[in-house]
CSV table of C-alpha atoms in Angstrom, one decimal:
chain,number,residue,atom,x,y,z
S,155,UNK,CA,0.1,0.2,0.3
S,156,UNK,CA,1.4,3.7,-0.8
S,157,UNK,CA,1.7,6.1,1.3
S,158,UNK,CA,0.1,9.5,-0.3
S,159,UNK,CA,2.8,12.3,0.9
S,160,UNK,CA,1.1,16.0,1.3
S,161,UNK,CA,4.2,18.4,1.0
S,162,UNK,CA,2.0,21.7,2.0
S,163,UNK,CA,0.5,22.7,5.1
S,164,UNK,CA,1.5,23.6,8.2
S,165,UNK,CA,1.9,21.9,12.2
S,166,UNK,CA,0.9,25.0,14.3
S,167,UNK,CA,3.3,24.8,17.4
S,168,UNK,CA,0.9,26.4,19.9
S,169,UNK,CA,1.3,25.7,23.7
S,170,UNK,CA,-0.9,23.6,26.0
S,171,UNK,CA,-0.9,20.9,24.5
S,172,UNK,CA,-3.2,17.8,26.8
S,173,UNK,CA,-1.5,15.4,28.4
S,174,UNK,CA,-2.5,12.3,27.1
S,175,UNK,CA,-4.3,10.9,31.1
S,176,UNK,CA,-8.1,10.4,30.7
S,177,UNK,CA,-10.6,11.4,33.3
S,178,UNK,CA,-14.3,10.9,33.2
S,179,UNK,CA,-16.8,14.0,34.0
S,180,UNK,CA,-19.1,13.3,36.5
S,181,UNK,CA,-22.7,12.9,35.0
S,182,UNK,CA,-23.8,17.0,34.2
S,183,UNK,CA,-26.6,18.3,36.4
S,184,UNK,CA,-28.3,19.5,32.7
S,185,UNK,CA,-28.0,19.3,29.2
S,186,UNK,CA,-28.1,21.4,26.3
S,187,UNK,CA,-29.4,20.8,22.6
S,188,UNK,CA,-28.2,23.3,19.8
S,189,UNK,CA,-29.6,22.9,16.5
S,190,UNK,CA,-27.7,25.9,15.1
S,191,UNK,CA,-24.4,23.1,15.0
S,192,UNK,CA,-26.9,21.9,12.3
S,193,UNK,CA,-26.0,23.3,8.8
S,194,UNK,CA,-29.3,23.1,6.8
S,195,UNK,CA,-32.0,22.1,9.2
S,196,UNK,CA,-35.4,24.0,10.3
S,197,UNK,CA,-35.9,22.4,14.0
S,198,UNK,CA,-39.5,21.6,14.4
S,199,UNK,CA,-39.8,20.6,18.5
S,200,UNK,CA,-41.4,17.4,19.6
S,201,UNK,CA,-41.4,18.2,23.3
S,202,UNK,CA,-42.7,21.1,25.3
S,203,UNK,CA,-41.2,22.7,28.3
S,204,UNK,CA,-41.7,20.8,31.3
S,205,UNK,CA,-42.1,17.3,29.6
S,206,UNK,CA,-40.0,14.6,30.5
S,207,UNK,CA,-37.9,12.3,27.8
S,208,UNK,CA,-36.2,9.5,27.8
S,209,UNK,CA,-32.2,8.8,26.7
S,210,UNK,CA,-32.7,8.2,22.9
S,211,UNK,CA,-36.0,10.0,22.6
S,212,UNK,CA,-37.0,12.7,20.2
S,213,UNK,CA,-36.5,16.3,21.0
S,214,UNK,CA,-36.9,17.7,17.5
S,215,UNK,CA,-36.9,16.7,14.1
S,216,UNK,CA,-36.1,18.2,10.4
S,217,UNK,CA,-38.7,20.4,8.7
S,218,UNK,CA,-37.1,19.9,5.3
S,219,UNK,CA,-36.1,16.0,6.5
S,220,UNK,CA,-38.9,15.1,8.8
S,221,UNK,CA,-37.0,11.4,9.4
S,222,UNK,CA,-34.0,13.1,11.0
S,223,UNK,CA,-34.5,12.9,14.0
S,224,UNK,CA,-32.6,14.8,16.7
S,225,UNK,CA,-32.5,12.7,20.4
S,226,UNK,CA,-32.0,13.3,24.1
S,227,UNK,CA,-28.6,12.1,25.1
S,228,UNK,CA,-29.7,11.4,28.7
S,229,UNK,CA,-33.5,10.8,30.1
S,230,UNK,CA,-34.8,13.9,31.9
S,231,UNK,CA,-36.6,17.1,31.6
S,232,UNK,CA,-36.7,19.8,29.2
S,233,UNK,CA,-36.7,22.8,31.1
S,234,UNK,CA,-36.7,25.8,29.0
S,235,UNK,CA,-36.1,26.3,25.4
S,236,UNK,CA,-34.0,29.8,24.1
S,237,UNK,CA,-35.2,31.0,20.6
S,238,UNK,CA,-33.1,34.1,19.0
S,239,UNK,CA,-34.5,35.9,15.8
S,240,UNK,CA,-37.3,35.0,14.2
S,241,UNK,CA,-38.4,32.3,16.7
S,242,UNK,CA,-34.8,30.1,15.7
S,243,UNK,CA,-34.3,27.5,18.5
S,244,UNK,CA,-31.3,28.2,19.5
S,245,UNK,CA,-31.1,25.9,22.7
S,246,UNK,CA,-32.8,23.2,24.3
S,247,UNK,CA,-32.2,22.7,27.9
S,248,UNK,CA,-32.9,19.5,29.5
S,249,UNK,CA,-32.6,18.7,33.7
S,250,UNK,CA,-31.3,15.5,33.8
S,251,UNK,CA,-32.4,12.7,35.9
S,252,UNK,CA,-29.8,11.0,38.6
S,253,UNK,CA,-29.7,8.1,36.2
S,254,UNK,CA,-30.9,7.6,32.6
S,255,UNK,CA,-33.8,5.5,31.5
S,256,UNK,CA,-33.2,4.4,27.8
S,257,UNK,CA,-35.6,4.1,24.6
S,258,UNK,CA,-36.1,0.8,23.5
S,259,UNK,CA,-35.0,0.6,19.6
S,260,UNK,CA,-35.3,-2.7,19.3
S,261,UNK,CA,-32.1,-3.5,17.3
S,262,UNK,CA,-31.5,-6.9,15.7
S,263,UNK,CA,-28.4,-8.4,15.2
S,264,UNK,CA,-25.7,-6.0,14.1
S,265,UNK,CA,-24.2,-9.3,12.2
S,266,UNK,CA,-27.3,-9.5,10.1
S,267,UNK,CA,-28.9,-6.3,10.0
S,268,UNK,CA,-30.0,-4.8,5.9
S,269,UNK,CA,-29.5,-1.7,4.9
S,270,UNK,CA,-33.2,-0.5,5.4
S,271,UNK,CA,-33.2,-1.5,8.7
S,272,UNK,CA,-29.6,0.1,9.6
S,273,UNK,CA,-31.0,3.6,8.2
S,274,UNK,CA,-34.0,3.2,10.0
S,275,UNK,CA,-32.2,2.9,13.2
S,276,UNK,CA,-29.9,5.6,13.0
S,277,UNK,CA,-32.5,8.0,12.1
S,278,UNK,CA,-35.1,6.5,15.0
S,279,UNK,CA,-31.9,6.9,17.7
S,280,UNK,CA,-30.4,10.0,16.2
S,281,UNK,CA,-27.4,9.0,15.7
S,282,UNK,CA,-28.0,9.5,11.8
S,283,UNK,CA,-26.6,13.6,12.1
S,284,UNK,CA,-23.1,12.0,12.6
S,285,UNK,CA,-23.0,10.9,8.8
S,286,UNK,CA,-22.0,14.0,7.3
S,287,UNK,CA,-21.7,15.0,3.4
S,288,UNK,CA,-19.8,17.0,1.3
S,289,UNK,CA,-20.0,18.6,-0.6
S,290,UNK,CA,-21.3,21.0,1.1
S,291,UNK,CA,-20.6,19.4,5.1
S,292,UNK,CA,-24.1,18.7,5.9
S,293,UNK,CA,-26.1,15.9,7.4
S,294,UNK,CA,-26.2,13.6,4.8
S,295,UNK,CA,-29.1,12.8,2.6
S,296,UNK,CA,-31.2,9.2,3.9
S,297,UNK,CA,-32.2,9.1,0.3
S,298,UNK,CA,-28.9,9.5,-1.7
S,299,UNK,CA,-26.7,6.7,-2.1
S,300,UNK,CA,-22.6,8.2,-1.7
S,301,UNK,CA,-20.4,7.2,-3.9
S,302,UNK,CA,-18.1,6.5,-1.0
S,303,UNK,CA,-17.7,6.7,2.9
S,304,UNK,CA,-14.6,8.5,4.0
S,305,UNK,CA,-13.2,7.8,7.4
S,306,UNK,CA,-10.5,9.9,8.8
S,307,UNK,CA,-8.5,8.3,11.8
S,308,UNK,CA,-5.4,10.5,11.8
S,309,UNK,CA,-6.7,14.3,13.3
S,310,UNK,CA,-3.9,16.5,12.5
S,311,UNK,CA,-5.5,19.8,13.8
S,312,UNK,CA,-4.2,21.9,16.9
S,313,UNK,CA,-5.5,19.7,20.1
S,314,UNK,CA,-7.0,17.0,18.3
S,315,UNK,CA,-7.3,13.7,20.2
S,316,UNK,CA,-5.2,11.1,19.9
S,317,UNK,CA,-7.3,8.5,17.8
S,318,UNK,CA,-5.8,5.7,19.7
S,319,UNK,CA,-7.1,7.3,22.9
S,320,UNK,CA,-10.5,8.2,22.0
S,321,UNK,CA,-10.9,4.4,20.7
S,322,UNK,CA,-9.3,2.9,23.2
S,323,UNK,CA,-11.1,-0.7,24.8
S,324,UNK,CA,-14.0,-0.1,21.9
S,325,UNK,CA,-12.0,-2.2,19.1
S,326,UNK,CA,-15.7,-4.5,18.4
S,327,UNK,CA,-17.6,-1.6,17.9
S,328,UNK,CA,-15.7,0.2,15.5
S,329,UNK,CA,-15.1,-2.5,13.8
S,330,UNK,CA,-18.7,-3.0,14.1
S,331,UNK,CA,-19.4,0.3,12.6
S,332,UNK,CA,-17.1,0.2,9.7
S,333,UNK,CA,-19.1,-3.0,8.3
S,334,UNK,CA,-22.5,-1.6,9.1
S,335,UNK,CA,-21.3,1.7,7.5
S,336,UNK,CA,-20.5,-0.6,4.4
S,337,UNK,CA,-23.3,-2.7,4.5
S,338,UNK,CA,-25.7,0.4,4.7
S,339,UNK,CA,-24.2,2.5,1.7
S,340,UNK,CA,-23.3,-0.7,-0.8
S,341,UNK,CA,-20.0,1.6,-1.3
S,342,UNK,CA,-16.2,1.6,-0.9
S,343,UNK,CA,-15.6,2.6,3.0
S,344,UNK,CA,-12.5,4.4,2.9
S,345,UNK,CA,-10.2,4.0,6.1
S,346,UNK,CA,-7.3,7.1,6.0
S,347,UNK,CA,-4.7,6.6,8.6
S,348,UNK,CA,-1.1,7.7,9.4
S,349,UNK,CA,1.8,5.9,7.6
S,350,UNK,CA,2.9,5.0,10.8
S,351,UNK,CA,0.2,3.5,12.6
S,352,UNK,CA,0.7,-0.3,12.6
S,353,UNK,CA,-2.1,-1.1,15.2
S,354,UNK,CA,-3.5,-4.2,14.0
S,355,UNK,CA,-7.7,-2.3,14.9
S,356,UNK,CA,-7.1,-0.1,12.1
S,357,UNK,CA,-4.5,-2.3,9.8
S,358,UNK,CA,-6.8,-5.2,10.2
S,359,UNK,CA,-9.9,-3.7,10.0
S,360,UNK,CA,-12.2,-5.4,7.5
S,361,UNK,CA,-14.5,-4.1,5.1
S,362,UNK,CA,-12.8,-0.8,4.2
S,363,UNK,CA,-10.3,0.4,2.0
S,364,UNK,CA,-6.9,1.3,4.0
S,365,UNK,CA,-5.1,4.4,2.9
S,366,UNK,CA,-1.8,5.9,4.6
S,367,UNK,CA,-0.9,9.9,4.5
S,368,UNK,CA,1.9,11.4,5.9
S,369,UNK,CA,2.6,15.2,6.2
S,370,UNK,CA,1.5,18.7,8.2
S,371,UNK,CA,-1.9,19.7,9.0
S,372,UNK,CA,-4.4,19.6,6.9
S,373,UNK,CA,-2.9,16.2,6.2
S,374,UNK,CA,-5.7,14.3,8.8
S,375,UNK,CA,-8.6,16.5,7.4
S,376,UNK,CA,-11.2,14.7,5.4
S,377,UNK,CA,-11.4,17.2,2.7
S,378,UNK,CA,-8.0,16.4,1.4
S,379,UNK,CA,-8.6,12.9,1.8
S,380,UNK,CA,-11.0,12.9,-0.4
S,381,UNK,CA,-9.5,15.5,-3.2
S,382,UNK,CA,-6.2,12.7,-3.9
S,383,UNK,CA,-8.9,9.3,-3.3
S,384,UNK,CA,-12.5,9.9,-4.5
S,385,UNK,CA,-12.5,13.8,-6.3
S,386,UNK,CA,-16.1,15.4,-6.0
S,387,UNK,CA,-16.6,16.3,-9.7
S,388,UNK,CA,-19.9,18.0,-9.5
S,389,UNK,CA,-22.9,19.2,-6.7
S,390,UNK,CA,-24.3,15.3,-7.2
S,391,UNK,CA,-21.2,13.8,-6.5
S,392,UNK,CA,-21.9,12.7,-2.9
S,393,UNK,CA,-19.6,11.6,-0.6
S,394,UNK,CA,-20.0,10.8,3.0
S,395,UNK,CA,-17.7,11.1,6.0
S,396,UNK,CA,-17.9,9.6,9.3
S,397,UNK,CA,-15.1,10.4,12.3
S,398,UNK,CA,-14.0,7.2,14.1
S,399,UNK,CA,-15.9,8.4,17.7
S,400,UNK,CA,-19.1,8.5,15.8
S,401,UNK,CA,-18.3,4.9,13.8
S,402,UNK,CA,-18.0,3.1,17.4
S,403,UNK,CA,-21.1,4.7,18.7
S,404,UNK,CA,-22.9,3.2,15.8
S,405,UNK,CA,-21.1,0.1,16.2
S,406,UNK,CA,-21.8,-0.1,19.8
S,407,UNK,CA,-25.3,1.1,19.5
S,408,UNK,CA,-26.2,-1.9,17.2
S,409,UNK,CA,-24.2,-4.3,19.7
S,410,UNK,CA,-26.0,-2.8,22.7
S,411,UNK,CA,-29.4,-1.6,21.6
S,412,UNK,CA,-28.6,1.4,23.8
S,413,UNK,CA,-27.8,4.8,22.1
S,414,UNK,CA,-24.3,5.6,23.3
S,415,UNK,CA,-23.9,9.2,24.3
S,416,UNK,CA,-20.5,9.5,25.8
S,417,UNK,CA,-16.5,10.3,23.8
S,418,UNK,CA,-13.4,11.9,24.2
S,419,UNK,CA,-12.3,14.9,23.9
S,420,UNK,CA,-9.6,17.2,25.2
S,421,UNK,CA,-9.3,20.5,27.1
S,422,UNK,CA,-5.8,22.4,25.5
S,423,UNK,CA,-4.6,25.7,25.8
S,424,UNK,CA,-1.9,27.9,27.2
S,425,UNK,CA,-5.2,29.8,29.4
S,426,UNK,CA,-6.2,27.0,31.1
S,427,UNK,CA,-4.6,25.3,33.7
S,428,UNK,CA,-5.1,21.8,33.0
S,429,UNK,CA,-4.6,20.3,29.6
S,430,UNK,CA,-6.4,17.2,29.9
S,431,UNK,CA,-8.2,14.4,28.4
S,432,UNK,CA,-11.9,14.3,29.2
S,433,UNK,CA,-14.6,11.4,28.6
S,434,UNK,CA,-18.0,13.8,28.5
S,435,UNK,CA,-21.8,13.3,27.7
S,436,UNK,CA,-22.8,15.0,24.3
S,437,UNK,CA,-24.6,18.1,25.1
S,438,UNK,CA,-22.4,19.1,28.2
S,439,UNK,CA,-22.1,22.7,29.1
S,440,UNK,CA,-18.3,23.9,28.5
S,441,UNK,CA,-18.8,25.4,32.3
S,442,UNK,CA,-19.0,21.8,33.1
S,443,UNK,CA,-16.3,20.8,31.5
S,444,UNK,CA,-13.6,23.4,32.7
S,445,UNK,CA,-15.2,23.0,36.6
S,446,UNK,CA,-12.6,23.2,38.8
S,447,UNK,CA,-9.9,24.1,36.1
S,448,UNK,CA,-8.8,27.1,36.6
S,449,UNK,CA,-8.6,29.6,33.5
S,450,UNK,CA,-6.6,32.7,33.0
S,451,UNK,CA,-8.3,36.3,32.1
S,452,UNK,CA,-8.3,37.5,29.9
S,453,UNK,CA,-9.0,34.0,27.8
S,454,UNK,CA,-11.0,32.9,24.8
S,455,UNK,CA,-12.9,29.6,25.1
S,456,UNK,CA,-13.6,28.0,22.0
S,457,UNK,CA,-15.6,24.9,20.7
S,458,UNK,CA,-13.3,23.0,18.7
S,459,UNK,CA,-9.8,23.6,17.6
S,460,UNK,CA,-7.9,27.0,17.3
S,461,UNK,CA,-8.1,27.5,13.6
S,462,UNK,CA,-11.7,26.1,13.1
S,463,UNK,CA,-13.8,26.3,16.0
S,464,UNK,CA,-16.8,28.6,17.0
S,465,UNK,CA,-16.4,30.9,20.3
S,466,UNK,CA,-18.3,30.4,22.7
S,467,UNK,CA,-19.5,30.8,27.1
S,468,UNK,CA,-19.5,28.7,29.5
S,469,UNK,CA,-23.0,28.6,29.4
S,470,UNK,CA,-23.0,26.8,26.1
S,471,UNK,CA,-22.8,23.4,25.2
S,472,UNK,CA,-19.4,22.2,23.3
S,473,UNK,CA,-20.5,21.7,19.4
S,474,UNK,CA,-22.5,18.7,18.2
S,475,UNK,CA,-19.0,17.6,16.1
S,476,UNK,CA,-16.6,19.1,18.1
S,477,UNK,CA,-13.9,17.2,20.1
S,478,UNK,CA,-11.6,19.9,21.6
S,479,UNK,CA,-12.6,22.7,24.0
S,480,UNK,CA,-9.5,25.3,23.0
S,481,UNK,CA,-8.5,28.2,25.6
S,482,UNK,CA,-6.0,30.8,24.5
S,483,UNK,CA,-5.5,34.3,25.6
S,484,UNK,CA,-7.3,36.8,25.0
S,485,UNK,CA,-5.5,40.0,23.0
S,486,UNK,CA,-6.8,43.5,22.9
S,487,UNK,CA,-4.8,46.1,21.1
S,488,UNK,CA,-1.6,45.6,19.2
S,489,UNK,CA,1.7,46.1,19.7
S,490,UNK,CA,3.2,49.7,19.2
S,491,UNK,CA,5.8,49.4,16.0
S,492,UNK,CA,5.6,46.1,16.5
S,493,UNK,CA,6.3,45.5,13.0
S,494,UNK,CA,10.0,47.0,13.7
S,495,UNK,CA,11.0,44.7,16.3
S,496,UNK,CA,13.1,41.3,14.8
S,497,UNK,CA,10.4,39.3,16.5
S,498,UNK,CA,12.8,36.8,18.1
S,499,UNK,CA,9.5,35.5,20.1
S,500,UNK,CA,6.8,35.7,17.3
S,501,UNK,CA,5.3,32.9,15.6
S,502,UNK,CA,5.9,33.1,11.7
S,503,UNK,CA,5.4,30.8,8.5
S,504,UNK,CA,7.8,32.2,6.6
S,505,UNK,CA,11.1,34.0,7.3
S,506,UNK,CA,9.5,37.5,8.0
S,507,UNK,CA,10.8,36.9,12.0
S,508,UNK,CA,14.1,36.2,13.1
S,509,UNK,CA,12.6,33.3,15.4
S,510,UNK,CA,12.1,31.2,12.3
S,511,UNK,CA,16.1,31.2,12.3
S,512,UNK,CA,16.3,29.6,15.8
S,513,UNK,CA,13.5,27.1,15.9
S,514,UNK,CA,12.7,26.7,20.3
S,515,UNK,CA,9.1,24.0,20.2
S,516,UNK,CA,5.9,25.6,20.8
S,517,UNK,CA,5.1,29.3,20.9
S,518,UNK,CA,2.8,31.3,23.0
S,519,UNK,CA,0.0,32.7,20.7
S,520,UNK,CA,-3.4,34.9,21.6
S,521,UNK,CA,-6.2,36.0,19.4
S,522,UNK,CA,-4.3,39.1,18.2
S,523,UNK,CA,-4.3,39.5,14.5
S,524,UNK,CA,-1.0,41.6,14.3
S,525,UNK,CA,-2.9,44.1,11.8
S,526,UNK,CA,-6.2,44.4,10.1
S,527,UNK,CA,-7.7,44.1,6.2
S,528,UNK,CA,-5.8,44.9,3.6
S,529,UNK,CA,-5.5,44.6,-0.3
S,530,UNK,CA,-5.7,41.4,-1.5
S,531,UNK,CA,-2.0,40.5,-3.1
S,532,UNK,CA,-1.0,37.1,-4.0
S,533,UNK,CA,2.2,36.5,-2.0
S,534,UNK,CA,2.0,32.9,-2.2
S,535,UNK,CA,1.6,32.4,1.2
S,536,UNK,CA,-2.1,30.7,0.9
S,537,UNK,CA,-1.1,28.3,-1.8
S,538,UNK,CA,2.0,27.5,0.4
S,539,UNK,CA,-0.3,25.9,3.1
S,540,UNK,CA,-3.1,24.3,1.0
S,541,UNK,CA,-2.7,20.6,-0.4
S,542,UNK,CA,-5.4,20.7,-2.8
S,543,UNK,CA,-5.1,21.3,-6.8
S,544,UNK,CA,-6.5,24.3,-7.0
S,545,UNK,CA,-6.1,28.3,-7.7
S,546,UNK,CA,-7.5,29.5,-4.2
S,547,UNK,CA,-6.8,33.2,-5.2
S,548,UNK,CA,-9.2,33.1,-8.2
S,549,UNK,CA,-11.0,30.8,-6.2
S,550,UNK,CA,-11.6,33.7,-3.5
S,551,UNK,CA,-12.0,36.7,-6.0
S,552,UNK,CA,-14.7,34.9,-8.1
S,553,UNK,CA,-16.7,34.0,-4.9
S,554,UNK,CA,-16.7,37.6,-3.8
S,555,UNK,CA,-17.8,38.1,-7.4
S,556,UNK,CA,-20.6,35.9,-6.9
S,557,UNK,CA,-19.6,33.9,-10.4
S,558,UNK,CA,-21.1,30.8,-9.8
S,559,UNK,CA,-19.9,29.2,-13.5
S,560,UNK,CA,-16.5,29.9,-12.3
S,561,UNK,CA,-16.8,28.9,-9.0
S,562,UNK,CA,-17.3,25.8,-10.5
S,563,UNK,CA,-14.4,25.8,-12.8
S,564,UNK,CA,-11.9,26.2,-10.5
S,565,UNK,CA,-13.7,23.4,-7.9
S,566,UNK,CA,-15.4,24.9,-5.1
S,567,UNK,CA,-17.6,21.7,-5.3
S,568,UNK,CA,-14.1,20.0,-3.5
S,569,UNK,CA,-13.7,23.0,-0.9
S,570,UNK,CA,-14.8,22.9,2.7
S,571,UNK,CA,-13.8,25.7,5.4
S,572,UNK,CA,-11.9,23.5,7.5
S,573,UNK,CA,-9.2,23.0,4.5
S,574,UNK,CA,-8.6,26.5,4.3
S,575,UNK,CA,-8.7,27.5,8.1
S,576,UNK,CA,-4.3,27.7,7.6
S,577,UNK,CA,-5.3,29.8,4.4
S,578,UNK,CA,-6.8,32.4,7.1
S,579,UNK,CA,-4.1,32.0,9.3
S,580,UNK,CA,-0.7,32.5,6.9
S,581,UNK,CA,-2.6,35.3,4.7
S,582,UNK,CA,-1.2,38.7,5.1
S,583,UNK,CA,-4.1,40.5,3.4
S,584,UNK,CA,-5.7,39.2,6.9
S,585,UNK,CA,-9.0,37.9,5.0
S,586,UNK,CA,-11.3,35.9,6.8
S,587,UNK,CA,-10.8,33.4,4.3
S,588,UNK,CA,-12.9,30.5,5.8
S,589,UNK,CA,-16.1,32.8,6.3
S,590,UNK,CA,-15.6,33.5,2.3
S,591,UNK,CA,-15.3,29.9,1.3
S,592,UNK,CA,-18.5,29.4,3.5
S,593,UNK,CA,-20.4,32.0,2.0
S,594,UNK,CA,-19.8,30.7,-1.4
S,595,UNK,CA,-20.7,27.4,-0.8
S,596,UNK,CA,-23.8,28.7,1.0
S,597,UNK,CA,-24.8,30.9,-1.9
S,598,UNK,CA,-23.9,28.0,-4.8
S,599,UNK,CA,-26.0,25.9,-2.8
S,600,UNK,CA,-29.0,28.2,-2.7
S,601,UNK,CA,-28.8,29.5,-6.1
S,602,UNK,CA,-26.8,27.0,-8.4
């Protein structure tokens, strides 16, 4: 088996890497479900305030695709439903019981499940949303047959949890999940691992096509894997992808008949005292995750990694797809004539500062942009960290110009904001390239 070597990219050397020691959070008092975590859905509530719900019980559904249900991770009482502009549901809070009562899904033997029963049970249990679809990175359409399924098992993002820590003790569930995905779709399941990974859990996995990648971030992004293995040619060229922990949850659900609701995550960053691995329940509030773990103020709390995550406060839950909580120093203001300093302690991916001549391990990075948005000049920084065979500068210009034909010719269907996060980081023009790509995808999905 050949190794696909990624040359372009950059591993962010940032202080605050989590220690590989797993602890489990205590059962929280309350959880919150956040429909805004899912792109493109219109939630329709199935419960009211004061109503009880079991673990695995339906809380809301998608109006556009009513088969897709979103369920409660634990049993309890719906204590409040929060609304935003135009009555958008922004959060559903559940006060938990001391112990769970689980919904009975009457799961049949995983070894003999047919595609329609697998699809039906995943939809009823609320596990279907863990399957996402490219292009556009929304929840997979149950009525679509994808040409391939990807399982990216080599995370390279800053503070991303180690794949072996995520799947420790879940060998059977992971293999069962891979088999069920292959049976569900009838399409190739591509399992992507690091070139140095020799674990039998991956090298001996059945019902998959194994691939090895190497190189700096974003070599672990599923978008990079899709580009090199099964490129997306047009908007109806569908590819599904599932994170490894969610594959194990699918397998565990069919093996036990109970909805698995816990995952492994990391807490990392210079501004938090204990950088660690945590076992947590889906929907846990960030305040509960960081309880007893002092944060150095001012700090920014991010659900997700520092390149692609979303800023959230302590009263909100960690994002549905996020596996990292990052806490980094918040910076206000700018360094006085900072551009004149030699930059011995400044982080640089180019040769702008002297620090490039004296590499010294990890750096302290904060939220400062070190400048404001300016004219777009093609220095080549963006191209140096994007391992996709497209012309990103022209694509960005065509998105801003709203030229759909050119966007398609330049390969926008292969793009996803997370693959452009490093582009935003290194861009000398200080453009929010991630937001531009997201805007372009939203525009072409609606108007293309």
